[in-house]
PDB file of C-alpha atoms and ligand atoms in Angstrom:
ATOM      1  CA  MET O1415     -53.623  64.003  15.009  1.00 87.00           C
ATOM      2  CA  SER O1416     -52.331  67.566  15.293  1.00 94.00           C
ATOM      3  CA  ARG O1417     -51.143  69.528  12.252  1.00 97.00           C
ATOM      4  CA  LYS O1418     -48.473  72.163  12.539  1.00 98.00           C
ATOM      5  CA  VAL O1419     -48.934  75.426  10.651  1.00 98.00           C
ATOM      6  CA  ILE O1420     -46.490  78.309  10.550  1.00 98.00           C
ATOM      7  CA  ALA O1421     -47.566  81.795   9.453  1.00 98.00           C
ATOM      8  CA  ILE O1422     -44.782  84.079   8.323  1.00 98.00           C
ATOM      9  CA  ILE O1423     -45.930  87.680   8.579  1.00 98.00           C
ATOM     10  CA  GLY O1424     -44.221  90.073   6.173  1.00 98.00           C
ATOM     11  CA  SER O1425     -45.871  93.302   7.352  1.00 98.00           C
ATOM     12  CA  PRO O1426     -43.720  95.770   9.287  1.00 98.00           C
ATOM     13  CA  ARG O1427     -46.653  96.308  11.676  1.00 97.00           C
ATOM     14  CA  LYS O1428     -49.282  94.211  13.422  1.00 96.00           C
ATOM     15  CA  GLY O1429     -52.092  95.653  11.306  1.00 95.00           C
ATOM     16  CA  ARG O1430     -54.679  94.401   8.862  1.00 95.00           C
ATOM     17  CA  THR O1431     -52.622  91.492   7.503  1.00 97.00           C
ATOM     18  CA  PHE O1432     -51.999  90.128  10.986  1.00 97.00           C
ATOM     19  CA  GLU O1433     -55.696  90.481  11.832  1.00 96.00           C
ATOM     20  CA  ALA O1434     -56.679  88.614   8.658  1.00 97.00           C
ATOM     21  CA  VAL O1435     -54.315  85.758   9.521  1.00 98.00           C
ATOM     22  CA  GLY O1436     -55.773  85.727  13.040  1.00 98.00           C
ATOM     23  CA  MET O1437     -59.279  85.243  11.597  1.00 98.00           C
ATOM     24  CA  PHE O1438     -57.974  82.528   9.301  1.00 98.00           C
ATOM     25  CA  GLU O1439     -56.281  80.817  12.284  1.00 98.00           C
ATOM     26  CA  LYS O1440     -59.530  80.882  14.287  1.00 98.00           C
ATOM     27  CA  ARG O1441     -61.492  79.351  11.404  1.00 98.00           C
ATOM     28  CA  LEU O1442     -58.805  76.723  10.761  1.00 98.00           C
ATOM     29  CA  LYS O1443     -58.783  75.665  14.403  1.00 98.00           C
ATOM     30  CA  GLU O1444     -62.555  75.082  14.223  1.00 98.00           C
ATOM     31  CA  LEU O1445     -61.906  72.383  11.636  1.00 98.00           C
ATOM     32  CA  GLY O1446     -59.417  70.217  13.511  1.00 97.00           C
ATOM     33  CA  ASN O1447     -56.438  69.979  15.805  1.00 97.00           C
ATOM     34  CA  ILE O1448     -54.035  72.698  14.627  1.00 98.00           C
ATOM     35  CA  ASP O1449     -50.846  73.940  16.238  1.00 98.00           C
ATOM     36  CA  PHE O1450     -50.477  77.464  14.803  1.00 98.00           C
ATOM     37  CA  GLU O1451     -47.305  79.492  15.239  1.00 98.00           C
ATOM     38  CA  TYR O1452     -46.243  82.921  13.995  1.00 98.00           C
ATOM     39  CA  VAL O1453     -42.994  84.347  12.728  1.00 98.00           C
ATOM     40  CA  PHE O1454     -42.961  88.156  12.514  1.00 98.00           C
ATOM     41  CA  LEU O1455     -40.258  89.058  10.045  1.00 98.00           C
ATOM     42  CA  LYS O1456     -40.125  92.571  11.539  1.00 98.00           C
ATOM     43  CA  ASP O1457     -38.856  91.025  14.777  1.00 98.00           C
ATOM     44  CA  VAL O1458     -36.306  88.516  13.502  1.00 98.00           C
ATOM     45  CA  SER O1459     -32.766  89.112  12.396  1.00 97.00           C
ATOM     46  CA  LEU O1460     -32.563  88.525   8.666  1.00 98.00           C
ATOM     47  CA  LYS O1461     -29.791  90.339   6.839  1.00 98.00           C
ATOM     48  CA  GLU O1462     -30.001  91.288   3.179  1.00 97.00           C
ATOM     49  CA  CYS O1463     -28.588  88.843   0.632  1.00 97.00           C
ATOM     50  CA  ARG O1464     -25.163  90.028  -0.561  1.00 97.00           C
ATOM     51  CA  GLY O1465     -25.320  88.055  -3.779  1.00 97.00           C
ATOM     52  CA  CYS O1466     -22.228  85.907  -3.200  1.00 96.00           C
ATOM     53  CA  GLY O1467     -24.117  82.868  -4.556  1.00 95.00           C
ATOM     54  CA  LEU O1468     -22.427  80.481  -2.105  1.00 96.00           C
ATOM     55  CA  CYS O1469     -25.799  79.026  -1.065  1.00 96.00           C
ATOM     56  CA  LEU O1470     -26.483  78.142  -4.688  1.00 93.00           C
ATOM     57  CA  GLU O1471     -23.029  76.938  -5.590  1.00 91.00           C
ATOM     58  CA  LYS O1472     -21.788  75.176  -2.464  1.00 93.00           C
ATOM     59  CA  GLY O1473     -24.756  74.939  -0.099  1.00 96.00           C
ATOM     60  CA  GLU O1474     -26.807  77.134   2.211  1.00 97.00           C
ATOM     61  CA  GLU O1475     -24.556  76.231   5.145  1.00 96.00           C
ATOM     62  CA  PHE O1476     -21.850  78.356   3.453  1.00 97.00           C
ATOM     63  CA  CYS O1477     -23.921  81.573   3.652  1.00 97.00           C
ATOM     64  CA  PRO O1478     -21.626  84.104   5.353  1.00 97.00           C
ATOM     65  CA  LEU O1479     -24.503  85.991   7.017  1.00 98.00           C
ATOM     66  CA  GLU O1480     -25.136  85.178  10.642  1.00 96.00           C
ATOM     67  CA  ASP O1481     -28.793  85.586  11.565  1.00 98.00           C
ATOM     68  CA  ASN O1482     -32.075  83.674  11.919  1.00 97.00           C
ATOM     69  CA  ARG O1483     -32.320  82.384   8.319  1.00 98.00           C
ATOM     70  CA  ALA O1484     -31.534  78.752   9.180  1.00 97.00           C
ATOM     71  CA  ASP O1485     -33.908  78.835  12.144  1.00 98.00           C
ATOM     72  CA  ILE O1486     -36.850  80.089  10.039  1.00 98.00           C
ATOM     73  CA  PHE O1487     -36.095  77.478   7.402  1.00 98.00           C
ATOM     74  CA  ALA O1488     -35.971  74.695  10.038  1.00 98.00           C
ATOM     75  CA  ARG O1489     -39.326  75.820  11.437  1.00 98.00           C
ATOM     76  CA  MET O1490     -40.861  75.764   7.948  1.00 98.00           C
ATOM     77  CA  MET O1491     -39.476  72.259   7.406  1.00 98.00           C
ATOM     78  CA  LYS O1492     -41.076  71.025  10.648  1.00 98.00           C
ATOM     79  CA  ALA O1493     -44.515  72.367   9.670  1.00 98.00           C
ATOM     80  CA  ASP O1494     -47.242  70.583   7.692  1.00 98.00           C
ATOM     81  CA  GLY O1495     -48.441  73.896   6.305  1.00 98.00           C
ATOM     82  CA  VAL O1496     -46.865  77.287   5.640  1.00 98.00           C
ATOM     83  CA  ILE O1497     -48.590  80.665   5.253  1.00 98.00           C
ATOM     84  CA  PHE O1498     -46.846  83.662   3.734  1.00 99.00           C
ATOM     85  CA  ALA O1499     -48.784  86.784   4.684  1.00 98.00           C
ATOM     86  CA  THR O1500     -48.055  90.238   3.329  1.00 98.00           C
ATOM     87  CA  PRO O1501     -49.690  93.544   2.490  1.00 98.00           C
ATOM     88  CA  VAL O1502     -49.248  94.730  -1.099  1.00 98.00           C
ATOM     89  CA  TYR O1503     -46.442  97.288  -1.152  1.00 98.00           C
ATOM     90  CA  SER O1504     -45.897  99.039  -4.486  1.00 98.00           C
ATOM     91  CA  LEU O1505     -47.605  96.143  -6.291  1.00 98.00           C
ATOM     92  CA  GLN O1506     -45.328  93.570  -4.648  1.00 98.00           C
ATOM     93  CA  VAL O1507     -44.690  91.758  -1.383  1.00 98.00           C
ATOM     94  CA  THR O1508     -43.045  93.845   1.357  1.00 98.00           C
ATOM     95  CA  ALA O1509     -39.271  94.148   1.404  1.00 98.00           C
ATOM     96  CA  LEU O1510     -39.256  92.042   4.589  1.00 98.00           C
ATOM     97  CA  LEU O1511     -40.856  89.111   2.820  1.00 98.00           C
ATOM     98  CA  LYS O1512     -38.893  89.579  -0.402  1.00 98.00           C
ATOM     99  CA  ASN O1513     -35.715  89.458   1.624  1.00 98.00           C
ATOM    100  CA  LEU O1514     -36.750  86.102   3.093  1.00 98.00           C
ATOM    101  CA  LEU O1515     -37.475  84.779  -0.407  1.00 98.00           C
ATOM    102  CA  ASP O1516     -34.036  85.914  -1.578  1.00 98.00           C
ATOM    103  CA  ARG O1517     -32.344  84.376   1.424  1.00 98.00           C
ATOM    104  CA  LEU O1518     -34.104  81.080   0.643  1.00 98.00           C
ATOM    105  CA  ALA O1519     -33.475  81.312  -3.100  1.00 98.00           C
ATOM    106  CA  TYR O1520     -31.393  78.116  -3.006  1.00 97.00           C
ATOM    107  CA  VAL O1521     -34.709  76.268  -2.561  1.00 98.00           C
ATOM    108  CA  PHE O1522     -35.499  77.090  -6.223  1.00 96.00           C
ATOM    109  CA  HIS O1523     -32.465  74.941  -7.046  1.00 95.00           C
ATOM    110  CA  ARG O1524     -33.053  72.292  -4.408  1.00 96.00           C
ATOM    111  CA  PRO O1525     -36.815  72.136  -3.751  1.00 97.00           C
ATOM    112  CA  CYS O1526     -37.639  70.552  -0.401  1.00 98.00           C
ATOM    113  CA  PHE O1527     -41.173  71.395   0.693  1.00 98.00           C
ATOM    114  CA  PHE O1528     -42.945  68.444  -0.933  1.00 97.00           C
ATOM    115  CA  HIS O1529     -46.041  67.061   0.847  1.00 96.00           C
ATOM    116  CA  LYS O1530     -46.491  70.372   2.710  1.00 98.00           C
ATOM    117  CA  SER O1531     -49.373  72.781   2.046  1.00 98.00           C
ATOM    118  CA  PHE O1532     -48.946  76.450   1.225  1.00 98.00           C
ATOM    119  CA  MET O1533     -51.275  79.417   1.226  1.00 98.00           C
ATOM    120  CA  ALA O1534     -50.643  83.105   0.647  1.00 98.00           C
ATOM    121  CA  VAL O1535     -52.618  85.721   2.573  1.00 98.00           C
ATOM    122  CA  VAL O1536     -52.381  89.120   0.893  1.00 98.00           C
ATOM    123  CA  THR O1537     -54.064  92.412   1.792  1.00 98.00           C
ATOM    124  CA  GLN O1538     -54.314  95.503  -0.381  1.00 97.00           C
ATOM    125  CA  GLY O1539     -55.664  99.004  -0.140  1.00 95.00           C
ATOM    126  CA  ILE O1540     -56.805  99.265  -3.762  1.00 95.00           C
ATOM    127  CA  TYR O1541     -54.860  97.251  -6.312  1.00 97.00           C
ATOM    128  CA  GLY O1542     -52.184  94.570  -6.664  1.00 98.00           C
ATOM    129  CA  VAL O1543     -53.442  91.621  -4.671  1.00 98.00           C
ATOM    130  CA  GLU O1544     -53.937  89.324  -7.670  1.00 98.00           C
ATOM    131  CA  GLY O1545     -50.396  89.815  -8.948  1.00 98.00           C
ATOM    132  CA  VAL O1546     -48.886  89.225  -5.508  1.00 98.00           C
ATOM    133  CA  LEU O1547     -50.956  86.082  -4.936  1.00 98.00           C
ATOM    134  CA  LYS O1548     -49.841  84.778  -8.323  1.00 98.00           C
ATOM    135  CA  TYR O1549     -46.212  85.563  -7.550  1.00 98.00           C
ATOM    136  CA  LEU O1550     -46.231  83.862  -4.146  1.00 98.00           C
ATOM    137  CA  ASP O1551     -48.056  80.820  -5.517  1.00 98.00           C
ATOM    138  CA  GLU O1552     -45.423  80.474  -8.212  1.00 97.00           C
ATOM    139  CA  VAL O1553     -42.564  80.713  -5.712  1.00 98.00           C
ATOM    140  CA  ALA O1554     -44.208  78.095  -3.470  1.00 98.00           C
ATOM    141  CA  HIS O1555     -44.825  75.865  -6.436  1.00 96.00           C
ATOM    142  CA  PHE O1556     -41.156  75.957  -7.431  1.00 96.00           C
ATOM    143  CA  TRP O1557     -40.216  75.170  -3.844  1.00 98.00           C
ATOM    144  CA  GLY O1558     -42.283  71.965  -3.949  1.00 97.00           C
ATOM    145  CA  PHE O1559     -45.358  72.928  -1.916  1.00 98.00           C
ATOM    146  CA  LYS O1560     -48.930  71.779  -2.508  1.00 97.00           C
ATOM    147  CA  VAL O1561     -50.280  75.239  -3.325  1.00 97.00           C
ATOM    148  CA  CYS O1562     -53.816  76.211  -2.210  1.00 97.00           C
ATOM    149  CA  PRO O1563     -55.540  79.194  -3.843  1.00 97.00           C
ATOM    150  CA  GLY O1564     -54.709  82.124  -1.578  1.00 98.00           C
ATOM    151  CA  LEU O1565     -56.713  84.570   0.506  1.00 98.00           C
ATOM    152  CA  GLY O1566     -56.714  88.028  -1.099  1.00 98.00           C
ATOM    153  CA  LEU O1567     -58.418  90.887   0.741  1.00 97.00           C
ATOM    154  CA  THR O1568     -59.130  94.560   0.190  1.00 95.00           C
ATOM    155  CA  VAL O1569     -58.923  96.296   3.548  1.00 91.00           C
ATOM    156  CA  PHE O1570     -58.927  99.801   4.942  1.00 81.00           C
ATOM    157  CA  TRP O1571     -55.769 101.181   6.425  1.00 77.00           C
ATOM    158  CA  GLU O1572     -57.619 102.050   9.625  1.00 78.00           C
ATOM    159  CA  LYS O1573     -59.735  99.652  11.698  1.00 81.00           C
ATOM    160  CA  PRO O1574     -62.361  98.018   9.451  1.00 84.00           C
ATOM    161  CA  SER O1575     -66.087  98.375  10.148  1.00 88.00           C
ATOM    162  CA  ALA O1576     -68.196  95.504  11.483  1.00 90.00           C
ATOM    163  CA  ALA O1577     -69.553  94.900   7.964  1.00 90.00           C
ATOM    164  CA  ASP O1578     -66.017  94.725   6.527  1.00 90.00           C
ATOM    165  CA  LEU O1579     -64.922  92.380   9.301  1.00 92.00           C
ATOM    166  CA  LYS O1580     -67.811  90.080   8.451  1.00 95.00           C
ATOM    167  CA  LYS O1581     -66.725  90.010   4.781  1.00 95.00           C
ATOM    168  CA  ILE O1582     -63.119  89.245   5.765  1.00 95.00           C
ATOM    169  CA  ASP O1583     -64.264  86.518   8.121  1.00 97.00           C
ATOM    170  CA  ASP O1584     -66.361  84.900   5.363  1.00 98.00           C
ATOM    171  CA  GLU O1585     -63.344  84.833   3.048  1.00 98.00           C
ATOM    172  CA  ALA O1586     -61.098  83.570   5.864  1.00 98.00           C
ATOM    173  CA  GLU O1587     -63.536  80.762   6.574  1.00 98.00           C
ATOM    174  CA  LYS O1588     -63.519  79.634   2.928  1.00 98.00           C
ATOM    175  CA  ALA O1589     -59.731  79.837   2.770  1.00 98.00           C
ATOM    176  CA  ALA O1590     -59.391  77.853   6.013  1.00 98.00           C
ATOM    177  CA  LYS O1591     -61.519  75.064   4.523  1.00 98.00           C
ATOM    178  CA  ARG O1592     -59.339  74.944   1.392  1.00 98.00           C
ATOM    179  CA  PHE O1593     -56.212  74.835   3.487  1.00 98.00           C
ATOM    180  CA  TYR O1594     -57.539  72.219   5.893  1.00 98.00           C
ATOM    181  CA  ASP O1595     -58.528  69.973   2.963  1.00 98.00           C
ATOM    182  CA  SER O1596     -55.007  70.239   1.623  1.00 97.00           C
ATOM    183  CA  LEU O1597     -53.431  69.592   5.040  1.00 97.00           C
ATOM    184  CA  THR O1598     -55.480  66.462   5.615  1.00 97.00           C
ATOM    185  CA  ARG O1599     -55.305  65.056   2.078  1.00 94.00           C
ATOM    186  CA  ASN O1600     -52.576  62.426   1.995  1.00 86.00           C
ATOM    187  CA  SER O1601     -52.100  62.334  -1.764  1.00 89.00           C
ATOM    188  CA  ASP O1602     -49.819  64.638  -3.722  1.00 92.00           C
ATOM    189  CA  PRO O1603     -51.058  66.395  -6.873  1.00 93.00           C
ATOM    190  CA  VAL O1604     -50.428  64.641 -10.169  1.00 94.00           C
ATOM    191  CA  PRO O1605     -47.968  66.859 -12.062  1.00 95.00           C
ATOM    192  CA  SER O1606     -49.122  68.570 -15.237  1.00 94.00           C
ATOM    193  CA  LEU O1607     -47.334  68.062 -18.560  1.00 95.00           C
ATOM    194  CA  LYS O1608     -45.606  71.429 -18.063  1.00 93.00           C
ATOM    195  CA  GLU O1609     -44.355  70.368 -14.618  1.00 94.00           C
ATOM    196  CA  VAL O1610     -42.999  67.076 -15.945  1.00 96.00           C
ATOM    197  CA  ILE O1611     -41.216  68.922 -18.758  1.00 95.00           C
ATOM    198  CA  MET O1612     -39.735  71.414 -16.280  1.00 93.00           C
ATOM    199  CA  PHE O1613     -38.525  68.616 -14.036  1.00 95.00           C
ATOM    200  CA  ARG O1614     -36.921  66.688 -16.877  1.00 94.00           C
ATOM    201  CA  SER O1615     -35.172  69.693 -18.406  1.00 91.00           C
ATOM    202  CA  VAL O1616     -33.760  70.884 -15.071  1.00 90.00           C
ATOM    203  CA  ARG O1617     -32.737  67.330 -14.190  1.00 90.00           C
ATOM    204  CA  ALA O1618     -30.840  67.045 -17.481  1.00 89.00           C
ATOM    205  CA  PHE O1619     -28.493  69.829 -16.377  1.00 85.00           C
ATOM    206  CA  HIS O1620     -28.006  68.334 -12.935  1.00 85.00           C
ATOM    207  CA  SER O1621     -27.444  64.824 -14.247  1.00 83.00           C
ATOM    208  CA  ILE O1622     -24.224  65.822 -15.985  1.00 79.00           C
ATOM    209  CA  ALA O1623     -23.318  68.328 -13.273  1.00 70.00           C
ATOM    210  CA  ALA O1624     -23.478  71.182 -15.789  1.00 64.00           C
ATOM    211  CA  GLY O1625     -24.892  73.550 -13.189  1.00 71.00           C
ATOM    212  CA  PHE O1626     -23.870  73.909  -9.560  1.00 84.00           C
ATOM    213  CA  PRO O1627     -22.143  70.887  -7.953  1.00 87.00           C
ATOM    214  CA  ARG O1628     -24.326  71.122  -4.835  1.00 92.00           C
ATOM    215  CA  ASP O1629     -27.477  70.761  -6.957  1.00 93.00           C
ATOM    216  CA  HIS O1630     -26.063  67.685  -8.685  1.00 92.00           C
ATOM    217  CA  GLN O1631     -25.273  66.130  -5.308  1.00 93.00           C
ATOM    218  CA  TYR O1632     -28.782  66.983  -4.023  1.00 95.00           C
ATOM    219  CA  TYR O1633     -30.500  65.475  -7.053  1.00 95.00           C
ATOM    220  CA  ARG O1634     -28.409  62.331  -6.610  1.00 94.00           C
ATOM    221  CA  GLU O1635     -29.201  62.090  -2.889  1.00 96.00           C
ATOM    222  CA  GLN O1636     -32.933  62.519  -3.556  1.00 97.00           C
ATOM    223  CA  GLY O1637     -32.884  59.786  -6.216  1.00 96.00           C
ATOM    224  CA  TRP O1638     -34.092  62.322  -8.802  1.00 96.00           C
ATOM    225  CA  LEU O1639     -31.471  61.518 -11.426  1.00 93.00           C
ATOM    226  CA  ASP O1640     -33.532  58.540 -12.585  1.00 92.00           C
ATOM    227  CA  SER O1641     -37.022  59.123 -11.176  1.00 94.00           C
ATOM    228  CA  ASP O1642     -40.160  60.095 -13.130  1.00 93.00           C
ATOM    229  CA  TYR O1643     -40.760  63.133 -10.943  1.00 96.00           C
ATOM    230  CA  TYR O1644     -39.838  64.679  -7.581  1.00 96.00           C
ATOM    231  CA  TYR O1645     -42.140  62.211  -5.821  1.00 96.00           C
ATOM    232  CA  GLU O1646     -43.904  58.919  -6.509  1.00 94.00           C
ATOM    233  CA  THR O1647     -46.717  59.568  -8.963  1.00 94.00           C
ATOM    234  CA  ARG O1648     -48.489  57.926 -11.879  1.00 91.00           C
ATOM    235  CA  LEU O1649     -47.669  59.614 -15.168  1.00 93.00           C
ATOM    236  CA  GLY O1650     -49.564  58.885 -18.386  1.00 93.00           C
ATOM    237  CA  TRP O1651     -47.548  57.653 -21.387  1.00 94.00           C
ATOM    238  CA  HIS O1652     -47.757  61.018 -23.176  1.00 94.00           C
ATOM    239  CA  LYS O1653     -46.179  62.841 -20.220  1.00 95.00           C
ATOM    240  CA  LYS O1654     -43.413  60.257 -19.972  1.00 93.00           C
ATOM    241  CA  LEU O1655     -42.751  60.418 -23.713  1.00 94.00           C
ATOM    242  CA  ALA O1656     -42.735  64.229 -23.832  1.00 94.00           C
ATOM    243  CA  GLY O1657     -40.501  64.314 -20.743  1.00 93.00           C
ATOM    244  CA  ARG O1658     -38.007  61.895 -22.304  1.00 93.00           C
ATOM    245  CA  TRP O1659     -37.846  63.905 -25.545  1.00 94.00           C
ATOM    246  CA  VAL O1660     -37.353  67.238 -23.749  1.00 92.00           C
ATOM    247  CA  GLU O1661     -34.701  65.749 -21.500  1.00 92.00           C
ATOM    248  CA  ARG O1662     -32.739  64.455 -24.503  1.00 92.00           C
ATOM    249  CA  GLN O1663     -32.724  67.960 -26.073  1.00 92.00           C
ATOM    250  CA  ALA O1664     -31.796  69.557 -22.743  1.00 89.00           C
ATOM    251  CA  LEU O1665     -28.965  67.051 -22.280  1.00 88.00           C
ATOM    252  CA  LYS O1666     -27.499  67.991 -25.670  1.00 89.00           C
ATOM    253  CA  GLN O1667     -27.626  71.657 -24.684  1.00 86.00           C
ATOM    254  CA  ALA O1668     -26.124  70.897 -21.259  1.00 81.00           C
ATOM    255  CA  MET O1669     -23.245  69.003 -22.903  1.00 84.00           C
ATOM    256  CA  ARG O1670     -22.572  71.939 -25.245  1.00 86.00           C
ATOM    257  CA  ASP O1671     -22.604  74.346 -22.254  1.00 80.00           C
ATOM    258  CA  LYS O1672     -20.247  72.121 -20.309  1.00 77.00           C
ATOM    259  CA  MET O1673     -17.824  71.873 -23.252  1.00 81.00           C
ATOM    260  CA  LYS O1674     -17.831  75.682 -23.611  1.00 81.00           C
ATOM    261  CA  LEU O1675     -17.049  75.999 -19.901  1.00 75.00           C
ATOM    262  CA  VAL O1676     -14.158  73.535 -20.122  1.00 76.00           C
ATOM    263  CA  GLU O1677     -12.772  75.316 -23.240  1.00 83.00           C
ATOM    264  CA  SER O1678     -12.980  78.729 -21.537  1.00 82.00           C
ATOM    265  CA  ARG O1679     -11.119  77.378 -18.493  1.00 74.00           C
ATOM    266  CA  LEU O1680      -8.377  75.878 -20.682  1.00 79.00           C
ATOM    267  CA  SER O1681      -7.811  78.996 -22.822  1.00 77.00           C
TER     268      SER O1681
HETATM  269  C1  FMN M1197     -45.419 101.647   1.546  1.00 86.60           C
HETATM  270  C2  FMN M1197     -46.794 101.152   1.196  1.00 86.60           C
HETATM  271  C3  FMN M1197     -47.081 100.751  -0.088  1.00 86.60           C
HETATM  272  C4  FMN M1197     -48.346 100.311  -0.448  1.00 86.60           C
HETATM  273  N1  FMN M1197     -48.595  99.907  -1.732  1.00 86.60           N
HETATM  274  C5  FMN M1197     -49.840  99.495  -2.068  1.00 86.60           C
HETATM  275  C6  FMN M1197     -50.120  99.084  -3.410  1.00 86.60           C
HETATM  276  O1  FMN M1197     -49.278  99.049  -4.299  1.00 86.60           O
HETATM  277  N2  FMN M1197     -51.385  98.691  -3.690  1.00 86.60           N
HETATM  278  C7  FMN M1197     -52.382  98.703  -2.750  1.00 86.60           C
HETATM  279  O2  FMN M1197     -53.504  98.351  -3.057  1.00 86.60           O
HETATM  280  N3  FMN M1197     -52.136  99.057  -1.472  1.00 86.60           N
HETATM  281  C8  FMN M1197     -50.886  99.446  -1.107  1.00 86.60           C
HETATM  282  N4  FMN M1197     -50.624  99.807   0.192  1.00 86.60           N
HETATM  283  C9  FMN M1197     -51.692  99.644   1.220  1.00 86.60           C
HETATM  284  C10 FMN M1197     -51.535  98.318   1.999  1.00 86.60           C
HETATM  285  O3  FMN M1197     -51.343  97.209   1.150  1.00 86.60           O
HETATM  286  C11 FMN M1197     -52.766  97.999   2.813  1.00 86.60           C
HETATM  287  O4  FMN M1197     -53.141  99.095   3.578  1.00 86.60           O
HETATM  288  C12 FMN M1197     -52.524  96.802   3.728  1.00 86.60           C
HETATM  289  O5  FMN M1197     -53.726  96.290   4.159  1.00 86.60           O
HETATM  290  C13 FMN M1197     -51.691  97.152   4.951  1.00 86.60           C
HETATM  291  O6  FMN M1197     -51.455  95.963   5.682  1.00 86.60           O
HETATM  292  P1  FMN M1197     -50.871  96.051   7.184  1.00 86.60           P
HETATM  293  O7  FMN M1197     -51.935  96.688   8.015  1.00 86.60           O
HETATM  294  O8  FMN M1197     -50.631  94.621   7.572  1.00 86.60           O
HETATM  295  O9  FMN M1197     -49.626  96.859   7.137  1.00 86.60           O
HETATM  296  C14 FMN M1197     -49.364 100.257   0.556  1.00 86.60           C
HETATM  297  C15 FMN M1197     -49.067 100.651   1.866  1.00 86.60           C
HETATM  298  C16 FMN M1197     -47.808 101.087   2.195  1.00 86.60           C
HETATM  299  C17 FMN M1197     -47.515 101.511   3.614  1.00 86.60           C
END
């Protein structure tokens, strides 16, 4: 059985980050049947978010920008695994990658990448890789991915030496194994207490349509308005109990917010 992996490259050049992903790809393909495709953000049309919020409020299909955003999203949805690869730029991801994250920000509201694996590949000159890996893992986690610990590398700007290449290859090999394990594991991770609490408090707002109407509709369509979590899982009694309590508090707050909104519209 072949697994589809898509690597989204956030560097404005085909440099060290691209090479690192290439080594990762080679090692991954040694482990099994992998169909590996690339998206170079430098080569696709992706306009900057204008902040209209229509994707959040009404749905991503209402985004007024005409470019390749929907195509990239569709390709990510077809994949079993997604790689975000970026050099550290000023302690963050590149603007190219950040722009993609902003253009897909509606996924924070309507997560959709469940059962798919994610890994970040980040290169740095000196400092910042840990923070960027943490940031990308958090984004992917919110979006529903099964997050694998990422591949962080310190590389020279110019062509690396043979000894450096060997070190990178060793790290790429380890990362490929982690990613392959995740790709081939059929089970989803059991959510932590914090994740259950997050799910229940967000759901509380959507259940009474206190937030955006599109999110309420999405939660209803997914069956999340009365599920234990985003996907089938076995929760211990303490997680269920804590989740129920938090949701009740969040519901009270959501009702108060909704009343305030109605009052402000009437006055
Ligand atoms: C504009 C710019 C900003 C950078 N900022 C950082 C930084 O904050 N920390 C760091 O360690 N390296 C920084 N670097 C170095 C790159 O992260 C590093 O050289 C990376 O491997 C380049 O990847 P690439 O060859 O795919 O472009 C920066 C490089 C550029 C061009």
